[in-house]
Structures are given as structure tokens and as C-alpha cells.
């Protein structure tokens, strides 16, 4: 009986020491302090049997969802289907306060991006924060046809 108690005590002590040595991560430690995001944008899509393009307006929405900490947007670049830069929207960094948001619009008449256009958005904060929601909303109408959909940004390294 004594051997079992000693072994159990040894196991618990070893587990506790291992926990202390390796450390533990808290939710705050796992939050990012900066990111670069790829956000799909479609300035047009195709419909019908003849692959007729339907022009769309694109709204890029950047929403700081952290209720306590500001973030700084450092890059908002719009790229065409084949990759080249069409437009750099930021001339200087932009601060979004807690729960603040910013939009950038590609008008429906602007078809330079194509069906594979995208935004590259970079942001940073002075400390780890809830990462912003960065997404595009595409809307288009033609005759009796109306379409709308969204795309969410994905972190790239």
C-alpha cells in the first residue's frame, strides 16, 4: 500500500514540476499584436453560358473588435487578378480606436481588379488584442439579377 502512495505522490510532483518548467499560455498570450491579411475581392464575377461578367461594387470593411485597445492599420493595398498592385489606399498609418471601423470602396464601374482581385491589409497594436474582422462585401445588380456575398480575410506570413 505504501508503494502506491509513494508512486502516486511522485507522479503528482513530477507532473506539477513539468507544468512549471514548460509554462502555460493564457488566452491573452495567444492573441496577436499584428497581422497581415489576404482578403479576396471580386470586382466582377461571371454568369450565364457565355461567361458574361457581372460588375460588382466592393466594400472592404476593417473592424476593430477589441473593446479596450486601438489598432493601427499600416497597409491597405488593392491587387488585380494577376497580382500587380492597383492602388495603395494608405498614405500614412491609420489608428482605429476600440470598436472603431473603416471602409474602402471599389466602385461598381471599376473593373480593373477582375474576378481574382484581393486586398492585402496589415495592422499592429501596442499589445496583444482581439484581432479585427477584415472582410469584403460584394454587391451587384443587372436587370432583374441582384447578388451580394462576403469574403473574410485570412492571415498570411
Tab-separated table of N, CA and C in Angstrom:
chain	number	residue	atom	x	y	z
A	1	UNK	N	0.818	-1.187	0.000
A	1	UNK	CA	0.000	0.000	0.000
A	1	UNK	C	0.864	1.253	0.000
A	2	UNK	N	1.967	1.231	0.730
A	2	UNK	CA	2.838	2.385	0.825
A	2	UNK	C	3.482	2.689	-0.518
A	3	UNK	N	3.837	1.675	-1.265
A	3	UNK	CA	4.442	1.880	-2.581
A	3	UNK	C	3.502	2.630	-3.513
A	4	UNK	N	2.249	2.337	-3.470
A	4	UNK	CA	1.267	3.005	-4.319
A	4	UNK	C	1.173	4.481	-3.967
A	5	UNK	N	1.171	4.800	-2.684
A	5	UNK	CA	1.103	6.198	-2.266
A	5	UNK	C	2.358	6.954	-2.684
A	6	UNK	N	3.503	6.325	-2.550
A	6	UNK	CA	4.764	6.966	-2.932
A	6	UNK	C	4.790	7.211	-4.435
A	7	UNK	N	4.371	6.226	-5.206
A	7	UNK	CA	4.363	6.367	-6.669
A	7	UNK	C	3.374	7.448	-7.100
A	8	UNK	N	2.211	7.478	-6.468
A	8	UNK	CA	1.222	8.495	-6.810
A	8	UNK	C	1.745	9.887	-6.470
A	9	UNK	N	2.369	10.009	-5.307
A	9	UNK	CA	2.946	11.288	-4.893
A	9	UNK	C	4.057	11.710	-5.853
A	10	UNK	N	4.894	10.761	-6.249
A	10	UNK	CA	5.965	11.047	-7.211
A	10	UNK	C	5.376	11.512	-8.548
A	11	UNK	N	4.326	10.851	-9.004
A	11	UNK	CA	3.677	11.215	-10.263
A	11	UNK	C	3.115	12.631	-10.204
A	12	UNK	N	2.411	12.960	-9.127
A	12	UNK	CA	1.838	14.301	-8.994
A	12	UNK	C	2.919	15.372	-8.934
A	13	UNK	N	3.972	15.112	-8.186
A	13	UNK	CA	5.075	16.071	-8.079
A	13	UNK	C	5.739	16.268	-9.431
A	14	UNK	N	5.984	15.184	-10.147
A	14	UNK	CA	6.607	15.268	-11.478
A	14	UNK	C	5.731	16.055	-12.444
A	15	UNK	N	4.449	15.785	-12.414
A	15	UNK	CA	3.522	16.493	-13.299
A	15	UNK	C	3.512	17.988	-12.989
A	16	UNK	N	3.479	18.327	-11.711
A	16	UNK	CA	3.472	19.732	-11.295
A	16	UNK	C	4.760	20.429	-11.729
A	17	UNK	N	5.905	19.781	-11.527
A	17	UNK	CA	7.187	20.366	-11.936
A	17	UNK	C	7.257	20.537	-13.450
A	18	UNK	N	6.781	19.564	-14.179
A	18	UNK	CA	6.759	19.664	-15.639
A	18	UNK	C	5.891	20.837	-16.081
A	19	UNK	N	4.769	21.019	-15.437
A	19	UNK	CA	3.879	22.141	-15.742
A	19	UNK	C	4.581	23.472	-15.482
A	20	UNK	N	5.302	23.578	-14.373
A	20	UNK	CA	6.019	24.812	-14.044
A	20	UNK	C	7.153	25.084	-15.021
A	21	UNK	N	7.876	24.048	-15.416
A	21	UNK	CA	9.024	24.217	-16.309
A	21	UNK	C	8.578	24.633	-17.705
A	22	UNK	N	7.570	23.967	-18.230
A	22	UNK	CA	7.132	24.255	-19.601
A	22	UNK	C	6.276	25.503	-19.674
A	23	UNK	N	5.751	25.932	-18.551
A	23	UNK	CA	4.899	27.121	-18.557
A	23	UNK	C	3.524	26.785	-19.099
A	24	UNK	N	2.707	27.799	-19.139
A	24	UNK	CA	1.361	27.648	-19.687
A	24	UNK	C	1.015	28.939	-20.399
A	25	UNK	N	0.202	28.821	-21.399
A	25	UNK	CA	-0.181	30.024	-22.145
A	25	UNK	C	-1.588	30.428	-21.743
A	26	UNK	N	-1.754	31.705	-21.619
A	26	UNK	CA	-3.082	32.229	-21.324
A	26	UNK	C	-3.708	32.698	-22.625
A	27	UNK	N	-4.985	32.991	-22.586
A	27	UNK	CA	-5.671	33.472	-23.787
A	27	UNK	C	-5.041	34.764	-24.285
A	28	UNK	N	-4.621	35.646	-23.376
A	28	UNK	CA	-4.023	36.922	-23.786
A	28	UNK	C	-2.707	36.715	-24.518
A	29	UNK	N	-1.935	35.693	-24.110
A	29	UNK	CA	-0.668	35.423	-24.780
A	29	UNK	C	-0.884	34.905	-26.196
A	30	UNK	N	-2.021	34.322	-26.467
A	30	UNK	CA	-2.285	33.768	-27.784
A	30	UNK	C	-2.868	34.803	-28.742
A	31	UNK	N	-3.268	35.946	-28.243
A	31	UNK	CA	-3.801	36.989	-29.109
A	31	UNK	C	-2.656	37.643	-29.872
A	32	UNK	N	-2.877	37.985	-31.133
A	32	UNK	CA	-1.805	38.606	-31.912
A	32	UNK	C	-1.633	40.086	-31.586
A	33	UNK	N	-0.444	40.600	-31.862
A	33	UNK	CA	-0.165	42.022	-31.741
A	33	UNK	C	-0.057	42.682	-33.096
A	34	UNK	N	-0.013	41.846	-34.154
A	34	UNK	CA	-0.011	42.357	-35.523
A	34	UNK	C	-0.301	41.202	-36.471
A	35	UNK	N	-0.791	41.532	-37.659
A	35	UNK	CA	-1.099	40.538	-38.687
A	35	UNK	C	-1.039	41.189	-40.057
A	36	UNK	N	-0.819	40.346	-41.064
A	36	UNK	CA	-1.041	40.720	-42.454
A	36	UNK	C	-2.090	39.756	-42.986
A	37	UNK	N	-3.117	40.298	-43.626
A	37	UNK	CA	-4.254	39.506	-44.083
A	37	UNK	C	-4.432	39.603	-45.590
A	38	UNK	N	-4.809	38.485	-46.195
A	38	UNK	CA	-5.212	38.414	-47.600
A	38	UNK	C	-6.732	38.387	-47.602
A	39	UNK	N	-7.348	39.326	-48.336
A	39	UNK	CA	-8.810	39.412	-48.356
A	39	UNK	C	-9.289	39.323	-49.806
A	40	UNK	N	-9.971	38.235	-50.199
A	40	UNK	CA	-10.486	38.142	-51.564
A	40	UNK	C	-11.478	39.261	-51.864
A	41	UNK	N	-11.411	39.766	-53.090
A	41	UNK	CA	-12.334	40.811	-53.558
A	41	UNK	C	-12.680	40.486	-55.003
A	42	UNK	N	-13.911	40.617	-55.364
A	42	UNK	CA	-14.351	40.296	-56.722
A	42	UNK	C	-14.950	41.552	-57.335
A	43	UNK	N	-14.226	42.197	-58.274
A	43	UNK	CA	-14.809	43.377	-58.917
A	43	UNK	C	-15.782	42.951	-60.013
A	44	UNK	N	-15.699	41.692	-60.412
A	44	UNK	CA	-16.750	41.107	-61.241
A	44	UNK	C	-16.728	39.587	-61.092
A	45	UNK	N	-17.863	38.981	-61.387
A	45	UNK	CA	-17.981	37.533	-61.448
A	45	UNK	C	-18.627	37.206	-62.782
A	46	UNK	N	-18.628	35.953	-63.125
A	46	UNK	CA	-19.198	35.535	-64.408
A	46	UNK	C	-20.531	34.838	-64.193
A	47	UNK	N	-21.434	35.040	-65.158
A	47	UNK	CA	-22.720	34.355	-65.097
A	47	UNK	C	-23.163	34.020	-66.509
A	48	UNK	N	-24.047	33.048	-66.594
A	48	UNK	CA	-24.580	32.651	-67.896
A	48	UNK	C	-23.639	31.712	-68.636
A	49	UNK	N	-24.125	31.200	-69.752
A	49	UNK	CA	-23.358	30.250	-70.552
A	49	UNK	C	-22.203	30.891	-71.304
A	50	UNK	N	-22.246	32.196	-71.510
A	50	UNK	CA	-21.210	32.877	-72.286
A	50	UNK	C	-20.173	33.546	-71.387
A	51	UNK	N	-20.180	33.205	-70.109
A	51	UNK	CA	-19.270	33.818	-69.143
A	51	UNK	C	-19.323	35.342	-69.211
A	52	UNK	N	-20.530	35.861	-69.181
A	52	UNK	CA	-20.738	37.303	-69.193
A	52	UNK	C	-20.361	37.878	-67.831
A	53	UNK	N	-19.476	38.903	-67.793
A	53	UNK	CA	-19.109	39.462	-66.490
A	53	UNK	C	-20.231	40.308	-65.891
A	54	UNK	N	-20.427	40.157	-64.607
A	54	UNK	CA	-21.353	40.979	-63.841
A	54	UNK	C	-20.494	41.843	-62.926
A	55	UNK	N	-20.498	43.160	-63.168
A	55	UNK	CA	-19.681	44.073	-62.368
A	55	UNK	C	-20.244	44.202	-60.955
A	56	UNK	N	-19.343	44.259	-59.981
A	56	UNK	CA	-19.730	44.347	-58.578
A	56	UNK	C	-19.038	45.528	-57.909
A	57	UNK	N	-19.713	46.142	-56.966
A	57	UNK	CA	-19.020	47.093	-56.092
A	57	UNK	C	-18.431	46.277	-54.939
A	58	UNK	N	-17.284	46.723	-54.448
A	58	UNK	CA	-16.594	46.018	-53.367
A	58	UNK	C	-16.396	46.992	-52.209
A	59	UNK	N	-16.813	46.586	-51.034
A	59	UNK	CA	-16.539	47.356	-49.823
A	59	UNK	C	-15.626	46.522	-48.937
A	60	UNK	N	-14.426	47.049	-48.672
A	60	UNK	CA	-13.531	46.431	-47.699
A	60	UNK	C	-13.865	47.037	-46.343
A	61	UNK	N	-14.157	46.189	-45.371
A	61	UNK	CA	-14.506	46.645	-44.027
A	61	UNK	C	-13.457	46.134	-43.042
A	62	UNK	N	-12.881	47.067	-42.276
A	62	UNK	CA	-11.918	46.720	-41.229
A	62	UNK	C	-12.548	47.138	-39.910
A	63	UNK	N	-12.789	46.174	-39.027
A	63	UNK	CA	-13.495	46.436	-37.768
A	63	UNK	C	-12.624	46.030	-36.582
A	64	UNK	N	-12.250	47.003	-35.792
A	64	UNK	CA	-11.508	46.728	-34.565
A	64	UNK	C	-12.507	46.231	-33.528
A	65	UNK	N	-12.458	44.950	-33.228
A	65	UNK	CA	-13.433	44.387	-32.291
A	65	UNK	C	-12.926	44.385	-30.851
A	66	UNK	N	-11.725	44.914	-30.622
A	66	UNK	CA	-11.224	44.975	-29.249
A	66	UNK	C	-11.890	46.145	-28.518
A	67	UNK	N	-12.526	45.884	-27.376
A	67	UNK	CA	-13.247	46.954	-26.680
A	67	UNK	C	-12.356	47.902	-25.874
A	68	UNK	N	-11.050	47.589	-25.782
A	68	UNK	CA	-10.184	48.392	-24.916
A	68	UNK	C	-8.963	48.991	-25.600
A	69	UNK	N	-8.547	48.443	-26.728
A	69	UNK	CA	-7.261	48.823	-27.311
A	69	UNK	C	-7.401	49.243	-28.765
A	70	UNK	N	-6.731	50.327	-29.120
A	70	UNK	CA	-6.689	50.790	-30.513
A	70	UNK	C	-5.751	49.899	-31.325
A	71	UNK	N	-5.989	49.847	-32.628
A	71	UNK	CA	-5.071	49.187	-33.554
A	71	UNK	C	-4.654	50.216	-34.600
A	72	UNK	N	-3.525	49.962	-35.234
A	72	UNK	CA	-3.040	50.845	-36.291
A	72	UNK	C	-3.004	50.071	-37.596
A	73	UNK	N	-3.717	50.577	-38.588
A	73	UNK	CA	-3.701	49.983	-39.924
A	73	UNK	C	-2.467	50.540	-40.627
A	74	UNK	N	-1.586	49.658	-41.108
A	74	UNK	CA	-0.339	50.103	-41.734
A	74	UNK	C	-0.315	49.883	-43.243
A	75	UNK	N	-1.234	49.052	-43.747
A	75	UNK	CA	-1.270	48.809	-45.199
A	75	UNK	C	-2.666	48.408	-45.626
A	76	UNK	N	-3.146	49.008	-46.721
A	76	UNK	CA	-4.371	48.592	-47.398
A	76	UNK	C	-4.059	48.694	-48.885
A	77	UNK	N	-3.672	47.577	-49.486
A	77	UNK	CA	-3.287	47.543	-50.900
A	77	UNK	C	-4.274	46.694	-51.690
A	78	UNK	N	-4.675	47.195	-52.849
A	78	UNK	CA	-5.626	46.509	-53.732
A	78	UNK	C	-4.854	45.958	-54.925
A	79	UNK	N	-4.977	44.646	-55.168
A	79	UNK	CA	-4.243	43.967	-56.234
A	79	UNK	C	-5.202	43.371	-57.259
A	80	UNK	N	-4.754	43.324	-58.504
A	80	UNK	CA	-5.575	42.737	-59.562
A	80	UNK	C	-5.411	41.221	-59.593
A	81	UNK	N	-6.195	40.577	-60.442
A	81	UNK	CA	-6.228	39.128	-60.556
A	81	UNK	C	-4.845	38.512	-60.722
A	82	UNK	N	-3.988	39.103	-61.542
A	82	UNK	CA	-2.656	38.548	-61.795
A	82	UNK	C	-1.628	38.958	-60.750
A	83	UNK	N	-2.018	39.740	-59.754
A	83	UNK	CA	-1.134	40.082	-58.656
A	83	UNK	C	-0.611	41.498	-58.561
A	84	UNK	N	-0.409	42.224	-59.681
A	84	UNK	CA	0.151	43.578	-59.560
A	84	UNK	C	-0.740	44.518	-58.736
A	85	UNK	N	-0.075	45.455	-58.071
A	85	UNK	CA	-0.765	46.453	-57.261
A	85	UNK	C	-1.558	47.405	-58.150
A	86	UNK	N	-2.817	47.613	-57.813
A	86	UNK	CA	-3.656	48.597	-58.496
A	86	UNK	C	-3.622	49.912	-57.729
A	87	UNK	N	-3.805	49.813	-56.402
A	87	UNK	CA	-3.892	51.035	-55.610
A	87	UNK	C	-3.464	50.771	-54.167
A	88	UNK	N	-2.630	51.663	-53.643
A	88	UNK	CA	-2.292	51.667	-52.216
A	88	UNK	C	-3.188	52.718	-51.564
A	89	UNK	N	-4.116	52.288	-50.735
A	89	UNK	CA	-5.108	53.192	-50.151
A	89	UNK	C	-4.558	54.055	-49.027
A	90	UNK	N	-3.513	53.612	-48.341
A	90	UNK	CA	-2.993	54.379	-47.205
A	90	UNK	C	-1.759	55.178	-47.584
A	91	UNK	N	-1.766	56.439	-47.256
A	91	UNK	CA	-0.586	57.301	-47.414
A	91	UNK	C	0.233	57.295	-46.127
A	92	UNK	N	-0.434	57.092	-44.994
A	92	UNK	CA	0.226	57.013	-43.693
A	92	UNK	C	-0.619	56.102	-42.797
A	93	UNK	N	-0.033	55.568	-41.725
A	93	UNK	CA	-0.791	54.681	-40.838
A	93	UNK	C	-2.055	55.348	-40.294
A	94	UNK	N	-3.061	54.528	-40.060
A	94	UNK	CA	-4.366	54.993	-39.591
A	94	UNK	C	-4.711	54.269	-38.294
A	95	UNK	N	-5.053	55.008	-37.261
A	95	UNK	CA	-5.424	54.405	-35.980
A	95	UNK	C	-6.933	54.225	-35.909
A	96	UNK	N	-7.336	53.002	-35.533
A	96	UNK	CA	-8.750	52.705	-35.274
A	96	UNK	C	-8.898	52.517	-33.774
A	97	UNK	N	-9.709	53.336	-33.154
A	97	UNK	CA	-9.934	53.221	-31.723
A	97	UNK	C	-10.692	51.950	-31.380
A	98	UNK	N	-10.828	51.650	-30.095
A	98	UNK	CA	-11.595	50.482	-29.684
A	98	UNK	C	-12.990	50.499	-30.315
A	99	UNK	N	-13.348	49.389	-30.920
A	99	UNK	CA	-14.632	49.181	-31.596
A	99	UNK	C	-14.832	50.093	-32.809
A	100	UNK	N	-13.777	50.706	-33.306
A	100	UNK	CA	-13.861	51.560	-34.494
A	100	UNK	C	-13.801	50.741	-35.775
A	101	UNK	N	-14.238	51.342	-36.864
A	101	UNK	CA	-14.191	50.655	-38.156
A	101	UNK	C	-13.853	51.639	-39.267
A	102	UNK	N	-13.411	51.093	-40.390
A	102	UNK	CA	-13.050	51.890	-41.570
A	102	UNK	C	-13.456	51.097	-42.801
A	103	UNK	N	-13.889	51.826	-43.829
A	103	UNK	CA	-14.285	51.168	-45.080
A	103	UNK	C	-13.490	51.742	-46.239
A	104	UNK	N	-13.281	50.916	-47.248
A	104	UNK	CA	-12.676	51.329	-48.512
A	104	UNK	C	-13.552	50.749	-49.608
A	105	UNK	N	-13.847	51.560	-50.632
A	105	UNK	CA	-14.806	51.142	-51.654
A	105	UNK	C	-14.154	51.111	-53.027
A	106	UNK	N	-14.424	50.019	-53.756
A	106	UNK	CA	-14.098	49.926	-55.172
A	106	UNK	C	-15.440	50.043	-55.895
A	107	UNK	N	-15.652	51.128	-56.656
A	107	UNK	CA	-16.952	51.335	-57.300
A	107	UNK	C	-17.298	50.229	-58.301
A	108	UNK	N	-18.586	50.039	-58.532
A	108	UNK	CA	-19.052	49.000	-59.448
A	108	UNK	C	-18.508	49.202	-60.855
A	109	UNK	N	-18.312	50.435	-61.282
A	109	UNK	CA	-17.835	50.699	-62.644
A	109	UNK	C	-16.344	50.369	-62.818
A	110	UNK	N	-15.620	50.172	-61.706
A	110	UNK	CA	-14.184	49.881	-61.745
A	110	UNK	C	-13.971	48.374	-61.898
A	111	UNK	N	-13.584	47.961	-63.089
A	111	UNK	CA	-13.388	46.530	-63.340
A	111	UNK	C	-11.910	46.145	-63.399
A	112	UNK	N	-11.019	47.012	-62.912
A	112	UNK	CA	-9.587	46.753	-63.035
A	112	UNK	C	-9.122	45.551	-62.223
A	113	UNK	N	-9.797	45.234	-61.141
A	113	UNK	CA	-9.356	44.129	-60.290
A	113	UNK	C	-9.616	42.764	-60.879
A	114	UNK	N	-10.754	42.610	-61.516
A	114	UNK	CA	-11.110	41.320	-62.091
A	114	UNK	C	-11.709	40.373	-61.065
A	115	UNK	N	-11.911	39.145	-61.504
A	115	UNK	CA	-12.580	38.157	-60.658
A	115	UNK	C	-11.665	37.591	-59.574
A	116	UNK	N	-10.370	37.851	-59.664
A	116	UNK	CA	-9.437	37.343	-58.656
A	116	UNK	C	-8.745	38.435	-57.876
A	117	UNK	N	-9.338	39.614	-57.822
A	117	UNK	CA	-8.725	40.738	-57.104
A	117	UNK	C	-8.633	40.429	-55.609
A	118	UNK	N	-7.783	41.191	-54.922
A	118	UNK	CA	-7.635	40.993	-53.487
A	118	UNK	C	-7.063	42.235	-52.824
A	119	UNK	N	-7.248	42.298	-51.528
A	119	UNK	CA	-6.626	43.322	-50.693
A	119	UNK	C	-5.589	42.647	-49.803
A	120	UNK	N	-4.496	43.342	-49.553
A	120	UNK	CA	-3.550	42.960	-48.513
A	120	UNK	C	-3.661	44.037	-47.433
A	121	UNK	N	-4.014	43.620	-46.228
A	121	UNK	CA	-4.223	44.541	-45.109
A	121	UNK	C	-3.280	44.146	-43.977
A	122	UNK	N	-2.514	45.121	-43.485
A	122	UNK	CA	-1.639	44.892	-42.330
A	122	UNK	C	-2.063	45.807	-41.194
A	123	UNK	N	-1.990	45.285	-39.993
A	123	UNK	CA	-2.319	46.065	-38.803
A	123	UNK	C	-1.379	45.672	-37.670
A	124	UNK	N	-1.289	46.555	-36.674
A	124	UNK	CA	-0.492	46.262	-35.486
A	124	UNK	C	-1.098	46.980	-34.288
A	125	UNK	N	-0.695	46.523	-33.110
A	125	UNK	CA	-1.150	47.138	-31.863
A	125	UNK	C	0.012	47.145	-30.879
A	126	UNK	N	-0.092	47.976	-29.860
A	126	UNK	CA	0.975	48.079	-28.867
A	126	UNK	C	1.039	46.865	-27.950
A	127	UNK	N	-0.049	46.100	-27.895
A	127	UNK	CA	-0.088	44.886	-27.084
A	127	UNK	C	-1.033	43.907	-27.773
A	128	UNK	N	-1.037	42.639	-27.370
A	128	UNK	CA	-1.958	41.684	-27.986
A	128	UNK	C	-3.414	42.136	-27.838
A	129	UNK	N	-4.179	41.986	-28.911
A	129	UNK	CA	-5.579	42.420	-28.936
A	129	UNK	C	-6.442	41.363	-29.615
A	130	UNK	N	-7.741	41.496	-29.451
A	130	UNK	CA	-8.654	40.698	-30.265
A	130	UNK	C	-8.429	41.114	-31.707
A	131	UNK	N	-8.122	40.171	-32.611
A	131	UNK	CA	-7.838	40.572	-33.990
A	131	UNK	C	-9.070	41.168	-34.666
A	132	UNK	N	-8.866	42.161	-35.528
A	132	UNK	CA	-10.004	42.793	-36.195
A	132	UNK	C	-10.689	41.834	-37.166
A	133	UNK	N	-11.941	42.126	-37.440
A	133	UNK	CA	-12.647	41.435	-38.522
A	133	UNK	C	-12.381	42.241	-39.785
A	134	UNK	N	-11.798	41.585	-40.779
A	134	UNK	CA	-11.489	42.239	-42.046
A	134	UNK	C	-12.160	41.413	-43.135
A	135	UNK	N	-13.101	42.031	-43.842
A	135	UNK	CA	-13.852	41.301	-44.859
A	135	UNK	C	-14.267	42.234	-45.980
A	136	UNK	N	-14.624	41.631	-47.106
A	136	UNK	CA	-15.166	42.391	-48.224
A	136	UNK	C	-16.624	42.008	-48.405
A	137	UNK	N	-17.399	42.998	-48.843
A	137	UNK	CA	-18.800	42.786	-49.188
A	137	UNK	C	-18.938	43.174	-50.649
A	138	UNK	N	-19.385	42.242	-51.480
A	138	UNK	CA	-19.577	42.489	-52.906
A	138	UNK	C	-21.069	42.542	-53.205
A	139	UNK	N	-21.470	43.564	-53.970
A	139	UNK	CA	-22.876	43.737	-54.336
A	139	UNK	C	-22.942	44.151	-55.794
A	140	UNK	N	-23.873	43.552	-56.527
A	140	UNK	CA	-24.069	43.938	-57.918
A	140	UNK	C	-25.494	43.684	-58.363
A	141	UNK	N	-25.946	44.490	-59.318
A	141	UNK	CA	-27.269	44.301	-59.909
A	141	UNK	C	-27.164	44.500	-61.410
A	142	UNK	N	-27.959	43.761	-62.129
A	142	UNK	CA	-28.043	43.903	-63.579
A	142	UNK	C	-29.410	43.378	-63.990
A	143	UNK	N	-30.191	44.228	-64.643
A	143	UNK	CA	-31.577	43.899	-64.995
A	143	UNK	C	-32.317	43.460	-63.737
A	144	UNK	N	-32.806	42.233	-63.729
A	144	UNK	CA	-33.543	41.718	-62.578
A	144	UNK	C	-32.655	40.881	-61.661
A	145	UNK	N	-31.371	40.784	-62.009
A	145	UNK	CA	-30.446	39.970	-61.235
A	145	UNK	C	-29.760	40.816	-60.168
A	146	UNK	N	-29.771	40.353	-58.947
A	146	UNK	CA	-29.055	41.017	-57.858
A	146	UNK	C	-28.269	39.980	-57.081
A	147	UNK	N	-27.062	40.335	-56.701
A	147	UNK	CA	-26.223	39.384	-55.981
A	147	UNK	C	-25.429	40.122	-54.910
A	148	UNK	N	-25.219	39.471	-53.785
A	148	UNK	CA	-24.351	40.015	-52.740
A	148	UNK	C	-23.735	38.847	-51.976
A	149	UNK	N	-22.481	39.014	-51.573
A	149	UNK	CA	-21.794	37.996	-50.791
A	149	UNK	C	-20.590	38.633	-50.111
A	150	UNK	N	-20.006	37.895	-49.181
A	150	UNK	CA	-18.860	38.404	-48.424
A	150	UNK	C	-17.688	37.437	-48.521
A	151	UNK	N	-16.491	37.961	-48.253
A	151	UNK	CA	-15.282	37.146	-48.126
A	151	UNK	C	-14.522	37.633	-46.905
A	152	UNK	N	-14.021	36.728	-46.110
A	152	UNK	CA	-13.297	37.059	-44.883
A	152	UNK	C	-11.798	36.973	-45.128
A	153	UNK	N	-11.036	37.867	-44.495
A	153	UNK	CA	-9.587	37.876	-44.607
A	153	UNK	C	-8.951	36.680	-43.916
A	154	UNK	N	-7.797	36.251	-44.458
A	154	UNK	CA	-7.042	35.122	-43.924
A	154	UNK	C	-5.614	35.589	-43.664
A	155	UNK	N	-5.067	35.237	-42.508
A	155	UNK	CA	-3.706	35.660	-42.179
A	155	UNK	C	-2.692	34.997	-43.106
A	156	UNK	N	-1.724	35.798	-43.568
A	156	UNK	CA	-0.618	35.283	-44.374
A	156	UNK	C	0.690	35.641	-43.673
A	157	UNK	N	1.731	34.873	-43.974
A	157	UNK	CA	3.047	35.115	-43.354
A	157	UNK	C	4.069	35.390	-44.421
